[in-house]
mmCIF file of C-alpha atoms in Angstrom:
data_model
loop_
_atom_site.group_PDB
_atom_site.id
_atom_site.type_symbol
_atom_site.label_atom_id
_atom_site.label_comp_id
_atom_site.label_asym_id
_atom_site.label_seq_id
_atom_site.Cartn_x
_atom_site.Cartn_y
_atom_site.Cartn_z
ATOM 1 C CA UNK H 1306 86.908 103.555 101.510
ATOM 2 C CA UNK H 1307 86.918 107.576 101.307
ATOM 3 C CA UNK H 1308 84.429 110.584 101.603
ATOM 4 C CA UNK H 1309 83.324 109.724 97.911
ATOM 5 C CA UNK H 1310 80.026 108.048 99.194
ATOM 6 C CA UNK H 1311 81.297 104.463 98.104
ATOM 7 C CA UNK H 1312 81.050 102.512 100.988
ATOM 8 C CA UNK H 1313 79.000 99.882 100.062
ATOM 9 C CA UNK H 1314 81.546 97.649 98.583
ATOM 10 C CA UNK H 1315 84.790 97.630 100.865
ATOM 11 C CA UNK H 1316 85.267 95.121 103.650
ATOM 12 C CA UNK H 1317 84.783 96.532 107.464
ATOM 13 C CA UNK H 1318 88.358 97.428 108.594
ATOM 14 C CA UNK H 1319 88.748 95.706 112.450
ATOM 15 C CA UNK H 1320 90.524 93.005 113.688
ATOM 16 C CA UNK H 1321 89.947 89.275 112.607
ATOM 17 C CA UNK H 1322 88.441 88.040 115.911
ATOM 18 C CA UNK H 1323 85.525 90.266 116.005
ATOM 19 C CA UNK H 1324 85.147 89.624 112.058
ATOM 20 C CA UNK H 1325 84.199 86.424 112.864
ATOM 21 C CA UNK H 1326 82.024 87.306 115.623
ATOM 22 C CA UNK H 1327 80.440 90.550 113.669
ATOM 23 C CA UNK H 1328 80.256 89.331 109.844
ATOM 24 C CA UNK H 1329 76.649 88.011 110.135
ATOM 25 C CA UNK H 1330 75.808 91.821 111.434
ATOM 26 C CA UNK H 1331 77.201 93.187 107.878
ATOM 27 C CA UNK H 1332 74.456 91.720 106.311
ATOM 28 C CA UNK H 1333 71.339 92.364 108.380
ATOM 29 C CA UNK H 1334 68.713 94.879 107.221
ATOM 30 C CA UNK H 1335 69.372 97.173 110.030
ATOM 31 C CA UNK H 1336 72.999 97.666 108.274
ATOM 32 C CA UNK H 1337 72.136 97.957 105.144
ATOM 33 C CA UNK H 1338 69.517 100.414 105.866
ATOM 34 C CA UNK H 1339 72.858 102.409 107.688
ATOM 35 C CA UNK H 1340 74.846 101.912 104.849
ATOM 36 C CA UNK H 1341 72.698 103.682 102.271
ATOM 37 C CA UNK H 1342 71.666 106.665 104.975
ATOM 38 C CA UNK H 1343 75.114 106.937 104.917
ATOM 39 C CA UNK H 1344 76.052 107.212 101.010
ATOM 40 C CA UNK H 1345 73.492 109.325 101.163
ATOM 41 C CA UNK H 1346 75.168 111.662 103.085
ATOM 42 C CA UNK H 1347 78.255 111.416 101.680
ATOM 43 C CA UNK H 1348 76.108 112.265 97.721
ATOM 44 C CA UNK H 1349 74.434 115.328 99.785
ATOM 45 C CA UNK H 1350 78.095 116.782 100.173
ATOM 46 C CA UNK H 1351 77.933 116.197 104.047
ATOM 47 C CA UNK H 1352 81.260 115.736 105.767
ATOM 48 C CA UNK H 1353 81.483 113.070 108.277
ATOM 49 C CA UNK H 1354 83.478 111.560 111.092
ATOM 50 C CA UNK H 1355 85.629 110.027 111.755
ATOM 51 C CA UNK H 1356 86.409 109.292 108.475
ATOM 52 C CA UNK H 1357 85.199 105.656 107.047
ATOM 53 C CA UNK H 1358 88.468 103.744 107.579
ATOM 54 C CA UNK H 1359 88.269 104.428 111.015
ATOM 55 C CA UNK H 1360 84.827 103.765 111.825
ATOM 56 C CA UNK H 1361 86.019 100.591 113.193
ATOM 57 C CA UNK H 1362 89.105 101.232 114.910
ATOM 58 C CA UNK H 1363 87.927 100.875 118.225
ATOM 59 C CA UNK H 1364 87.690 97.103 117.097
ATOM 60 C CA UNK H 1365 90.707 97.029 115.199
ATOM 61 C CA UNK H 1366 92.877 97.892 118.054
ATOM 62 C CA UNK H 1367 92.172 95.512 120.685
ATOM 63 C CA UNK H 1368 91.338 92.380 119.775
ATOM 64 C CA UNK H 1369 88.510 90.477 121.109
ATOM 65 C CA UNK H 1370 90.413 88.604 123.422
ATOM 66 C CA UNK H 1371 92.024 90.838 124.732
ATOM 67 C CA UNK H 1372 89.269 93.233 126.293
ATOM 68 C CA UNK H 1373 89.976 93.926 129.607
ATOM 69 C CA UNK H 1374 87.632 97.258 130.063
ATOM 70 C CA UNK H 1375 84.888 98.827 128.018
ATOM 71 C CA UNK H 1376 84.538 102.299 128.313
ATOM 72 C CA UNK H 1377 81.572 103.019 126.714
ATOM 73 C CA UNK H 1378 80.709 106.687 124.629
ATOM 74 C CA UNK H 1379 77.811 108.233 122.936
ATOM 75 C CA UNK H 1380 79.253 109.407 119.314
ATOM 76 C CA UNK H 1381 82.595 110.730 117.931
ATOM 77 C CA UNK H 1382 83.124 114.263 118.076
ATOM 78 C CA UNK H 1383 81.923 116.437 115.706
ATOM 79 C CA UNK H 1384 84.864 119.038 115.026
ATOM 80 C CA UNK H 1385 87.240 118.723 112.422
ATOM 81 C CA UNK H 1386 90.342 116.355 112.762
ATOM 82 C CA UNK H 1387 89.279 115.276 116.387
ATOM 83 C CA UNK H 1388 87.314 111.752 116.369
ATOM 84 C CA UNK H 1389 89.172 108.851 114.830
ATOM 85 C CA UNK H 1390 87.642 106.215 116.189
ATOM 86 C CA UNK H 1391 88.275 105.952 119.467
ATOM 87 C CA UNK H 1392 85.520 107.415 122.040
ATOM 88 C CA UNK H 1393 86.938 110.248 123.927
ATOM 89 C CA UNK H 1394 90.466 110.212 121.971
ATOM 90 C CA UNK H 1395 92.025 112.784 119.521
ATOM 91 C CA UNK H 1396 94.909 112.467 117.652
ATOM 92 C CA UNK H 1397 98.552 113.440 118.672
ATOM 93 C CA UNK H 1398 98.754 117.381 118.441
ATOM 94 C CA UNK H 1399 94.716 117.910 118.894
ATOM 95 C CA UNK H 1400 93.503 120.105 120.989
ATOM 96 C CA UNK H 1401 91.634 118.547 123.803
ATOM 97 C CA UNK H 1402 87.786 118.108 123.585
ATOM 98 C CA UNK H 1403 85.990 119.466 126.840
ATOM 99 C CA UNK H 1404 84.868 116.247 127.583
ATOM 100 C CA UNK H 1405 88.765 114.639 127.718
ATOM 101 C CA UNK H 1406 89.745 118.058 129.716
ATOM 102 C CA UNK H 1407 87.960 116.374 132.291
ATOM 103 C CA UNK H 1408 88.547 112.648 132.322
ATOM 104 C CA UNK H 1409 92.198 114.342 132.523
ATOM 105 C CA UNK H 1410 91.202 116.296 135.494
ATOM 106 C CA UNK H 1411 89.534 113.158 137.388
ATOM 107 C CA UNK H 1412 92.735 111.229 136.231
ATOM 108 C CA UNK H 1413 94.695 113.671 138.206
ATOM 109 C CA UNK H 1414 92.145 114.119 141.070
ATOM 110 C CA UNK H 1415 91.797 109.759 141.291
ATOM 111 C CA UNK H 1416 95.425 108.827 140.677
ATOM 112 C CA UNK H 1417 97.783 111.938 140.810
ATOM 113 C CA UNK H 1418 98.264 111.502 136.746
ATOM 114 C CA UNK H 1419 98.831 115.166 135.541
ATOM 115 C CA UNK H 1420 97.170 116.048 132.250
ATOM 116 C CA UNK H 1421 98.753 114.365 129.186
ATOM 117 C CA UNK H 1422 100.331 116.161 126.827
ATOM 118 C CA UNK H 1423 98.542 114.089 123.862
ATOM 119 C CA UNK H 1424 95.338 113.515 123.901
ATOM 120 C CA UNK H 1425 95.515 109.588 121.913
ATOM 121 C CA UNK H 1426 94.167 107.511 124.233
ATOM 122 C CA UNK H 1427 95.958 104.692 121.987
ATOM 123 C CA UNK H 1428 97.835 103.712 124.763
ATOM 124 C CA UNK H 1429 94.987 102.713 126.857
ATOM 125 C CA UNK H 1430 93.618 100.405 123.560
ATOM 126 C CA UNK H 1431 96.927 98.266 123.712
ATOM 127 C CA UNK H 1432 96.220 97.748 127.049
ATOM 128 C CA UNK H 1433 92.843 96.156 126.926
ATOM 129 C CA UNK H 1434 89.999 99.303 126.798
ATOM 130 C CA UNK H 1435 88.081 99.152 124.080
ATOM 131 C CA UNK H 1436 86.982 102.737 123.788
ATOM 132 C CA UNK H 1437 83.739 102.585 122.065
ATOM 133 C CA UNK H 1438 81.261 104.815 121.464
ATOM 134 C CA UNK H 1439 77.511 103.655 121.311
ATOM 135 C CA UNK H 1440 77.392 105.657 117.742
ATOM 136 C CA UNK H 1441 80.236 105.477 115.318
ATOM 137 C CA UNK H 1442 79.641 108.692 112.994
ATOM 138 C CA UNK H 1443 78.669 111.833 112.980
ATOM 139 C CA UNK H 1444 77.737 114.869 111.051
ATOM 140 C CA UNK H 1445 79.990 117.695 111.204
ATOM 141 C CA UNK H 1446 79.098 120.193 113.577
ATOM 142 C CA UNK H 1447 75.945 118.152 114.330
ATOM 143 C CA UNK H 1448 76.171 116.066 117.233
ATOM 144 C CA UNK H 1449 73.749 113.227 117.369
ATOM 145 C CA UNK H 1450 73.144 113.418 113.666
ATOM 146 C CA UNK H 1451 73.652 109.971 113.114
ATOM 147 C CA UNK H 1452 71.781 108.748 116.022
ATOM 148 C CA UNK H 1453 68.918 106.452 115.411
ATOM 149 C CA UNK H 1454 70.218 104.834 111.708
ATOM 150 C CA UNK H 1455 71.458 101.255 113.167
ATOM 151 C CA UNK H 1456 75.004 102.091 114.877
ATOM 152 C CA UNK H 1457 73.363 101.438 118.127
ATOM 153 C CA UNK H 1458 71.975 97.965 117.294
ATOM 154 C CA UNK H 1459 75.425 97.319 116.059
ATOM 155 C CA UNK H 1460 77.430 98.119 119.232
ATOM 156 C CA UNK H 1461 74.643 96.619 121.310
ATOM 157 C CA UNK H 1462 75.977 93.230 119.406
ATOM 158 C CA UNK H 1463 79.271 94.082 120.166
ATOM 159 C CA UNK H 1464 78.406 94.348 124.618
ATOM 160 C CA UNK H 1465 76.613 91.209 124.259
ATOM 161 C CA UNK H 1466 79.354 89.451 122.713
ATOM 162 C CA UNK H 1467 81.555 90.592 125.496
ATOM 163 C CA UNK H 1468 79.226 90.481 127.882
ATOM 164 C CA UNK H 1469 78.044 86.309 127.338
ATOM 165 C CA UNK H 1470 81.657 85.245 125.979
ATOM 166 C CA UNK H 1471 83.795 87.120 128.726
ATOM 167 C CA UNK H 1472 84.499 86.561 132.031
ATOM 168 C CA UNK H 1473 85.199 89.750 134.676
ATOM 169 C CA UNK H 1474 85.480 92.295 132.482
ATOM 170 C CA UNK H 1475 84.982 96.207 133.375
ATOM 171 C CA UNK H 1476 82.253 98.389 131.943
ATOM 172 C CA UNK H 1477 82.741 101.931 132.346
ATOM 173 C CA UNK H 1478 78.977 103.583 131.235
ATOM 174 C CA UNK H 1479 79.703 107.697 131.742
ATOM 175 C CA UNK H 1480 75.959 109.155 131.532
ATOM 176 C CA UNK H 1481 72.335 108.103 130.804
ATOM 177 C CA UNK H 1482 73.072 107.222 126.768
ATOM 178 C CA UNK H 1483 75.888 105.113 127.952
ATOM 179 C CA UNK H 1484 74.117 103.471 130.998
ATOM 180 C CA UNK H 1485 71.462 102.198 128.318
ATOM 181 C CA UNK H 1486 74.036 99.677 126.711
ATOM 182 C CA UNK H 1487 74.448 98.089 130.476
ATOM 183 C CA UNK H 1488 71.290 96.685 130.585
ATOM 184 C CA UNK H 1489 72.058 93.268 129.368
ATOM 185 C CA UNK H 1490 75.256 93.353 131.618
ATOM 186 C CA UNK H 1491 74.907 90.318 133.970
ATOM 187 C CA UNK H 1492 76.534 92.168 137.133
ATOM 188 C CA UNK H 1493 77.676 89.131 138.681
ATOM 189 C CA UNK H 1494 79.718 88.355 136.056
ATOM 190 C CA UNK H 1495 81.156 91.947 134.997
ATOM 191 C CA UNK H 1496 81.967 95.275 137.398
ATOM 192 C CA UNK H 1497 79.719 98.365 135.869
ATOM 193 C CA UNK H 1498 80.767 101.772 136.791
ATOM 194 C CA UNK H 1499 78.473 104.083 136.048
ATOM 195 C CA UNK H 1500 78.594 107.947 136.663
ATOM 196 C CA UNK H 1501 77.298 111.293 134.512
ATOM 197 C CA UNK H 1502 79.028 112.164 131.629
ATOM 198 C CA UNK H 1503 82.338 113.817 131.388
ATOM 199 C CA UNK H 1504 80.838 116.709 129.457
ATOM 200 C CA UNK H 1505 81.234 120.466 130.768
ATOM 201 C CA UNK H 1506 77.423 119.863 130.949
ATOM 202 C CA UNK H 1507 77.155 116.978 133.532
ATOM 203 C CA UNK H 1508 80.319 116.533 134.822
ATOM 204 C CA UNK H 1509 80.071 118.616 138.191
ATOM 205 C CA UNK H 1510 76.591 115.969 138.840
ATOM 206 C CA UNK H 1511 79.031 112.706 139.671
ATOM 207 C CA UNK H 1512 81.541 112.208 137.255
ATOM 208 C CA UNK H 1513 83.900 114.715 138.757
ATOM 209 C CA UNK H 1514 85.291 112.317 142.138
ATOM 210 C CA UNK H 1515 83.661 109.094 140.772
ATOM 211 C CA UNK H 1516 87.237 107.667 140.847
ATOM 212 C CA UNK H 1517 86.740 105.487 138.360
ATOM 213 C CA UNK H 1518 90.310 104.594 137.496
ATOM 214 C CA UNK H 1519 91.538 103.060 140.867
ATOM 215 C CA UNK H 1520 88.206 101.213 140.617
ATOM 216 C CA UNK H 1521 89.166 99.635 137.419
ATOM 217 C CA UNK H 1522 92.626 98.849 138.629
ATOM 218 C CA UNK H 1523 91.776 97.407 141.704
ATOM 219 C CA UNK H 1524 88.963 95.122 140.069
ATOM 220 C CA UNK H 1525 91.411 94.201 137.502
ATOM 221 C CA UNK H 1526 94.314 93.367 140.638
ATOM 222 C CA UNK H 1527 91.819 91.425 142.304
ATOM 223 C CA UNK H 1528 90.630 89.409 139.652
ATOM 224 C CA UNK H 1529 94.587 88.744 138.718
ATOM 225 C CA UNK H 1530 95.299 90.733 136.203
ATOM 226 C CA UNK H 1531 97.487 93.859 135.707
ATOM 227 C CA UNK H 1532 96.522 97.771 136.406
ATOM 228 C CA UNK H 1533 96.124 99.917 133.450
ATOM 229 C CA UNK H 1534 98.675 102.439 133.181
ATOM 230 C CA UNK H 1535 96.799 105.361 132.508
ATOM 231 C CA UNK H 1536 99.907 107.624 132.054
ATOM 232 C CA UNK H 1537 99.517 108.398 128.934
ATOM 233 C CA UNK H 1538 102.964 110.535 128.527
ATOM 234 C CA UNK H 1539 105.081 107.574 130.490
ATOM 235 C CA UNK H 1540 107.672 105.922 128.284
#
């Protein structure tokens, strides 16, 4: 799978235990209607991210089983060599989005974390977040271009999966696009943090001293299980 447009006839690269649960998905309308908007693109010239081995890397890094926390974004970024597949995440040697400049800050502010050298939130995958954004491509320099073409439907199968199958798991929902995945979230089963958006935009409206990283540890302690080390630099 590549930028030549041919994406209609390789296999979805993500982990074997939400194959099984997704495969059915793969061959509804509402993807196949994606899949040609998106060779389209791809035989207009139009560049797109992440790029199509990673669309589904979110999924291939933590397998289903071992979700722990959902944190929950609206589509990859639109600059070159930043999104791979992870929502909020860049590469090793990236410069940091605006958006990740200040889940670094809260980090700091909530658990006296300085800012990370890297911006790969990689780390935080092998622990159990599934960093997912609600969209999983985008134009370049065109945010939201790919909103509205079946991703959403797709990722809404995803939370539902989680959501029925799982037991005590964290949803992190950071602004309004976000918050409209948690609406099938039975809150007696799951903890939903919900604040604005980390963007330069909204962040100063709630995001900004939401603490939402001692709130995920201490559900996760109380429910048995172990914090998230969110120190991204620590050895």
């Amino acid at each position: 799978m590549d930028q030549s447009g041919d994406v209609s006839r390789v296999e979805p690269n993500l982990h074997a235990s939400w194959k099984s649960r997704l495969i059915r998905e793969f061959e509804a309308p509402y993807m196949h209607a994606l899949r040609s908007f998106l060779v389209g693109q791809f035989k207009q010239g139009k560049v797109i991210y992440p790029k199509p081995s990673e669309w589904f890397a979110a999924l291939d890094a933590v397998p289903f089983d071992a979700v722990r926390v959902v944190i929950i974004g609206q589509d990859p970024y639109h600059g070159e060599g930043q999104a791979h597949g992870l929502s909020f995440s860049v590469r090793p040697g990236v410069a940091r989005p605006p958006s990740l400049v200040n889940i670094f800050k809260e980090l700091y502010s909530d658990l006296g974390i300085p800012p990370s050298k890297t911006g790969s939130l990689l780390s935080w995958a092998h622990q159990g977040v599934l960093l997912l954004n609600s969209v999983l491509t985008v134009e370049s320099g065109r945010p939201a271009s790919h909103q509205g073409k079946g991703w959403e439907v797709f990722t809404d199968r995803i939370i539902e999966r989680l959501a029925s199958e799982k037991e005590g798991l964290v949803f992190v929902l950071w602004g309004s696009y976000a918050q409209k995945k948690g609406a099938f979230i039975d809150r007696k089963r799951h903890f939903v943090i919900e604040s604005a958006h980390p963007s330069p935009l909204s962040a100063h409206r709630g995001f900004l001293g939401s603490r939402p990283f001692s709130r995920i540890n201490k559900w996760l302690e109380e429910k048995g299980s172990s914090p998230i080390n969110w120190a991204l630099d620590a050895p």
